[in-house]
Amino acid sequence: EADIYQTPRYLVIGTGKKITLECSQTMGHDKMYWYQQDPGMELHLIHYSYGVNSTEKGDLSSESTVSRIRTEHFPLTLESARPSHTSQYLCASSEYEGYRETQYFGPGTRLLVL
Amino acid sequence: KQEVTQIPAALSVPEGENLVLNCSFTDSAIYNLQWFRQDPGKGLTSLLLIQSSQREQTSGRLNASLDKSSGRSTLYIAASQPGDSATYLCAVNGVYTPLVFGKGTRLSVIA
């Protein structure tokens, strides 16, 4: 079973607030990801990281930032929350066997911006 | 740009039926194809991973096949059970590139 954790699980916050969604994994995986998923829709990649001090932008990254100071920790920050940010945010990490990559997902954070 | 399509979007079947979920992708230059399960309000659980050199993978009542040249994969679920009710997502990636997901098929198995 994967050991990847996300906090908070649920968050209701007002417009304009700065928020940080936490993600941590204890498996020592180098590669980590953040996805955004609206109900019934596909996952959209926001950011990913190949390892410590590495961050890359995905499809929907323009309104958020990430950092990767430690292998196990990959927080996502929204500088100014807006109602359009209301969604579910999923964190994942992956392990490689050669070119075979298996992703493990956290339980998600449901965000509601009023 | 890679696009992944899953058909049908939703499916409701009586318990015990065998069923097939379909996934297609536009760029056949993939290295991995994964099938995931997602329960409501939860994260994703990896079910099966097929590398491009493989044709199928099996796990219990699940069998996934891959036809890379035609850009298609199927997930076969045998003897469906109410506990199989969930959304099933297909995703593909190239070598060391991020996964691209389909929108999923929402499955309901009626007891």
Short mmCIF file of C-alpha atoms in Angstrom, two decimals:
data_model
loop_
_atom_site.label_atom_id
_atom_site.label_comp_id
_atom_site.label_asym_id
_atom_site.label_seq_id
_atom_site.Cartn_x
_atom_site.Cartn_y
_atom_site.Cartn_z
CA GLU A 1 0.00 0.00 0.00
CA ALA A 2 1.25 3.45 -0.91
CA ASP A 3 2.24 5.86 1.87
CA ILE A 4 1.35 9.25 0.47
CA TYR A 5 -0.49 11.80 2.55
CA GLN A 6 -2.32 15.02 1.85
CA THR A 7 -3.50 17.71 4.24
CA PRO A 8 -5.94 19.20 4.68
CA ARG A 9 -8.49 16.77 3.26
CA TYR A 10 -11.11 19.51 3.03
CA LEU A 11 -10.70 23.30 2.98
CA VAL A 12 -13.22 26.13 2.71
CA ILE A 13 -11.63 29.53 2.33
CA GLY A 14 -12.45 33.07 1.20
CA THR A 15 -11.34 34.73 -2.01
CA GLY A 16 -7.90 36.33 -1.91
CA LYS A 17 -6.43 34.12 0.80
CA LYS A 18 -3.07 32.43 0.39
CA ILE A 19 -3.23 28.68 0.87
CA THR A 20 -0.74 25.82 0.89
CA LEU A 21 -1.76 22.24 0.24
CA GLU A 22 0.59 19.72 1.79
CA CYS A 23 1.75 16.44 0.27
CA SER A 24 4.25 14.02 1.72
CA GLN A 25 5.37 10.49 0.91
CA THR A 26 7.50 8.06 2.85
CA MET A 27 8.53 5.80 -0.04
CA GLY A 28 11.60 7.76 -1.08
CA HIS A 29 10.20 8.40 -4.56
CA ASP A 30 12.02 11.06 -6.58
CA LYS A 31 9.18 11.96 -8.92
CA MET A 32 6.09 13.72 -7.56
CA TYR A 33 3.05 15.34 -9.16
CA TRP A 34 0.12 17.66 -8.49
CA TYR A 35 -3.14 17.23 -10.42
CA GLN A 36 -6.40 19.17 -10.44
CA GLN A 37 -9.63 17.28 -11.03
CA ASP A 38 -13.14 18.69 -11.37
CA PRO A 39 -16.08 16.28 -10.79
CA GLY A 40 -16.49 13.86 -13.67
CA MET A 41 -13.55 15.32 -15.54
CA GLU A 42 -10.04 14.19 -16.36
CA LEU A 43 -7.01 14.95 -14.23
CA HIS A 44 -5.00 17.98 -15.32
CA LEU A 45 -1.31 18.14 -14.44
CA ILE A 46 -0.42 21.31 -12.52
CA HIS A 47 3.21 20.75 -11.51
CA TYR A 48 5.70 17.93 -11.21
CA SER A 49 9.16 17.35 -9.84
CA TYR A 50 11.97 14.98 -10.79
CA GLY A 51 13.59 15.30 -7.38
CA VAL A 52 14.95 17.77 -4.84
CA ASN A 53 15.27 21.32 -6.23
CA SER A 54 13.51 20.28 -9.45
CA THR A 55 10.09 21.66 -10.40
CA GLU A 56 8.31 21.65 -13.77
CA LYS A 57 5.07 23.23 -14.92
CA GLY A 58 2.16 21.23 -16.24
CA ASP A 59 -0.95 22.34 -18.11
CA LEU A 60 -2.59 24.49 -15.41
CA SER A 61 0.35 25.85 -13.47
CA SER A 62 0.06 29.59 -14.02
CA GLU A 63 -1.76 30.42 -10.78
CA SER A 64 0.16 28.23 -8.36
CA THR A 65 3.70 27.44 -7.23
CA VAL A 66 5.46 24.42 -5.78
CA SER A 67 8.71 23.72 -4.01
CA ARG A 68 10.79 20.58 -3.50
CA ILE A 69 13.29 21.15 -0.73
CA ARG A 70 13.06 17.60 0.60
CA THR A 71 12.43 14.36 -1.23
CA GLU A 72 9.40 13.48 0.86
CA HIS A 73 7.62 16.85 0.74
CA PHE A 74 5.98 18.64 -2.24
CA PRO A 75 3.70 21.50 -1.15
CA LEU A 76 1.44 23.44 -3.56
CA THR A 77 0.72 27.12 -2.91
CA LEU A 78 -2.04 29.32 -4.28
CA GLU A 79 -1.01 32.93 -3.65
CA SER A 80 -4.54 34.34 -3.97
CA ALA A 81 -7.42 31.89 -3.97
CA ARG A 82 -10.33 32.46 -6.37
CA PRO A 83 -13.67 30.65 -6.81
CA SER A 84 -12.28 29.18 -10.06
CA HIS A 85 -9.76 27.28 -7.91
CA THR A 86 -12.58 25.24 -6.37
CA SER A 87 -11.71 21.66 -7.23
CA GLN A 88 -10.09 18.49 -5.98
CA TYR A 89 -6.28 18.47 -5.84
CA LEU A 90 -4.47 15.15 -6.05
CA CYS A 91 -0.83 14.53 -5.24
CA ALA A 92 1.07 11.52 -6.56
CA SER A 93 4.54 10.03 -6.49
CA SER A 94 6.01 7.38 -8.71
CA GLU A 95 8.57 4.62 -8.71
CA TYR A 96 10.53 3.32 -11.66
CA GLU A 97 11.63 -0.15 -12.63
CA GLY A 98 13.67 0.64 -15.72
CA TYR A 99 11.23 2.64 -17.86
CA ARG A 100 8.20 1.18 -16.09
CA GLU A 101 6.62 3.94 -13.98
CA THR A 102 3.90 3.22 -11.42
CA GLN A 103 2.12 6.18 -9.86
CA TYR A 104 0.69 6.20 -6.34
CA PHE A 105 -1.93 8.77 -5.37
CA GLY A 106 -2.82 10.50 -2.15
CA PRO A 107 -6.43 10.79 -0.96
CA GLY A 108 -6.84 14.32 -2.32
CA THR A 109 -7.74 17.76 -0.96
CA ARG A 110 -11.17 19.14 -1.73
CA LEU A 111 -10.97 22.93 -1.95
CA LEU A 112 -13.93 25.32 -1.90
CA VAL A 113 -13.22 29.02 -2.45
CA LEU A 114 -16.11 31.31 -1.57
CA LYS B 1 -0.62 16.61 -28.18
CA GLN B 2 -1.68 13.29 -26.69
CA GLU B 3 -5.42 12.88 -26.08
CA VAL B 4 -7.06 9.98 -24.28
CA THR B 5 -10.71 9.08 -24.81
CA GLN B 6 -12.73 6.60 -22.79
CA ILE B 7 -15.98 5.02 -23.89
CA PRO B 8 -18.56 4.72 -22.48
CA ALA B 9 -18.63 7.64 -20.06
CA ALA B 10 -20.95 5.70 -17.78
CA LEU B 11 -22.09 2.12 -17.56
CA SER B 12 -24.62 0.32 -15.39
CA VAL B 13 -24.73 -3.49 -15.32
CA PRO B 14 -26.31 -6.18 -13.16
CA GLU B 15 -24.07 -8.13 -10.83
CA GLY B 16 -22.30 -11.09 -12.42
CA GLU B 17 -21.96 -9.65 -15.91
CA ASN B 18 -18.67 -9.52 -17.76
CA LEU B 19 -17.90 -6.09 -19.15
CA VAL B 20 -15.40 -4.19 -21.27
CA LEU B 21 -14.20 -0.63 -20.85
CA ASN B 22 -12.52 1.06 -23.79
CA CYS B 23 -9.65 3.52 -24.00
CA SER B 24 -8.13 5.12 -27.10
CA PHE B 25 -5.17 7.47 -27.48
CA THR B 26 -4.13 9.65 -30.39
CA ASP B 27 -0.32 9.29 -30.28
CA SER B 28 0.83 5.69 -30.42
CA ALA B 29 4.35 6.62 -29.23
CA ILE B 30 3.61 5.62 -25.65
CA TYR B 31 5.70 3.65 -23.25
CA ASN B 32 3.24 2.87 -20.44
CA LEU B 33 -0.52 2.54 -20.25
CA GLN B 34 -2.14 2.35 -16.85
CA TRP B 35 -5.64 1.63 -15.67
CA PHE B 36 -6.69 3.24 -12.38
CA ARG B 37 -9.72 2.97 -10.14
CA GLN B 38 -11.13 6.01 -8.35
CA ASP B 39 -13.79 5.82 -5.67
CA PRO B 40 -15.94 8.95 -5.07
CA GLY B 41 -13.99 11.72 -3.36
CA LYS B 42 -10.84 9.63 -3.18
CA GLY B 43 -7.48 9.38 -4.89
CA LEU B 44 -6.57 6.88 -7.61
CA THR B 45 -5.47 3.29 -7.17
CA SER B 46 -3.34 1.70 -9.87
CA LEU B 47 -4.93 -1.51 -11.19
CA LEU B 48 -2.79 -2.61 -14.10
CA LEU B 49 0.19 -1.26 -16.01
CA ILE B 50 1.07 -2.40 -19.51
CA GLN B 51 4.36 -1.47 -21.10
CA SER B 52 4.38 -0.85 -24.85
CA SER B 53 6.20 -4.11 -25.47
CA GLN B 54 3.41 -6.06 -23.77
CA ARG B 55 -0.01 -7.07 -25.12
CA GLU B 56 -1.89 -7.68 -21.89
CA GLN B 57 -1.77 -7.84 -18.13
CA THR B 58 -4.02 -9.74 -15.73
CA SER B 59 -4.83 -9.29 -12.08
CA GLY B 60 -7.57 -11.42 -10.59
CA ARG B 61 -10.82 -10.70 -12.44
CA LEU B 62 -9.22 -7.86 -14.40
CA ASN B 63 -7.54 -8.17 -17.77
CA ALA B 64 -6.14 -5.23 -19.70
CA SER B 65 -5.05 -5.44 -23.31
CA LEU B 66 -3.04 -3.03 -25.41
CA ASP B 67 -2.94 -2.57 -29.18
CA LYS B 68 -0.35 0.16 -29.45
CA SER B 69 -0.41 0.48 -33.24
CA SER B 70 -4.14 1.22 -33.29
CA GLY B 71 -4.03 3.34 -30.14
CA ARG B 72 -6.44 1.21 -28.15
CA SER B 73 -6.70 -0.54 -24.82
CA THR B 74 -9.50 -2.44 -23.15
CA LEU B 75 -10.14 -3.33 -19.54
CA TYR B 76 -12.12 -6.52 -19.12
CA ILE B 77 -13.85 -7.15 -15.79
CA ALA B 78 -15.15 -10.66 -15.26
CA ALA B 79 -18.10 -11.56 -13.05
CA SER B 80 -18.70 -7.99 -11.89
CA GLN B 81 -19.57 -7.30 -8.27
CA PRO B 82 -21.17 -4.27 -6.53
CA GLY B 83 -17.76 -3.55 -5.00
CA ASP B 84 -16.44 -2.91 -8.52
CA SER B 85 -18.58 0.24 -8.71
CA ALA B 86 -16.17 3.15 -9.23
CA THR B 87 -14.71 5.34 -11.96
CA TYR B 88 -12.06 3.64 -14.08
CA LEU B 89 -9.40 5.88 -15.61
CA CYS B 90 -6.99 5.13 -18.41
CA ALA B 91 -3.68 7.02 -18.70
CA VAL B 92 -0.67 6.88 -21.02
CA ASN B 93 2.83 8.30 -21.02
CA GLY B 94 6.05 8.25 -22.98
CA VAL B 95 9.46 7.59 -21.54
CA TYR B 96 9.92 9.85 -18.51
CA THR B 97 6.99 12.07 -19.56
CA PRO B 98 3.90 12.77 -17.40
CA LEU B 99 0.76 10.68 -17.64
CA VAL B 100 -2.14 11.95 -19.76
CA PHE B 101 -5.51 10.83 -18.41
CA GLY B 102 -8.89 10.14 -19.96
CA LYS B 103 -12.10 11.38 -18.33
CA GLY B 104 -12.93 7.91 -17.07
CA THR B 105 -15.82 5.48 -17.22
CA ARG B 106 -18.19 5.57 -14.26
CA LEU B 107 -19.27 2.00 -13.53
CA SER B 108 -22.26 0.98 -11.43
CA VAL B 109 -22.80 -2.71 -10.68
CA ILE B 110 -26.31 -3.34 -9.43
CA ALA B 111 -26.90 -6.15 -6.93
#
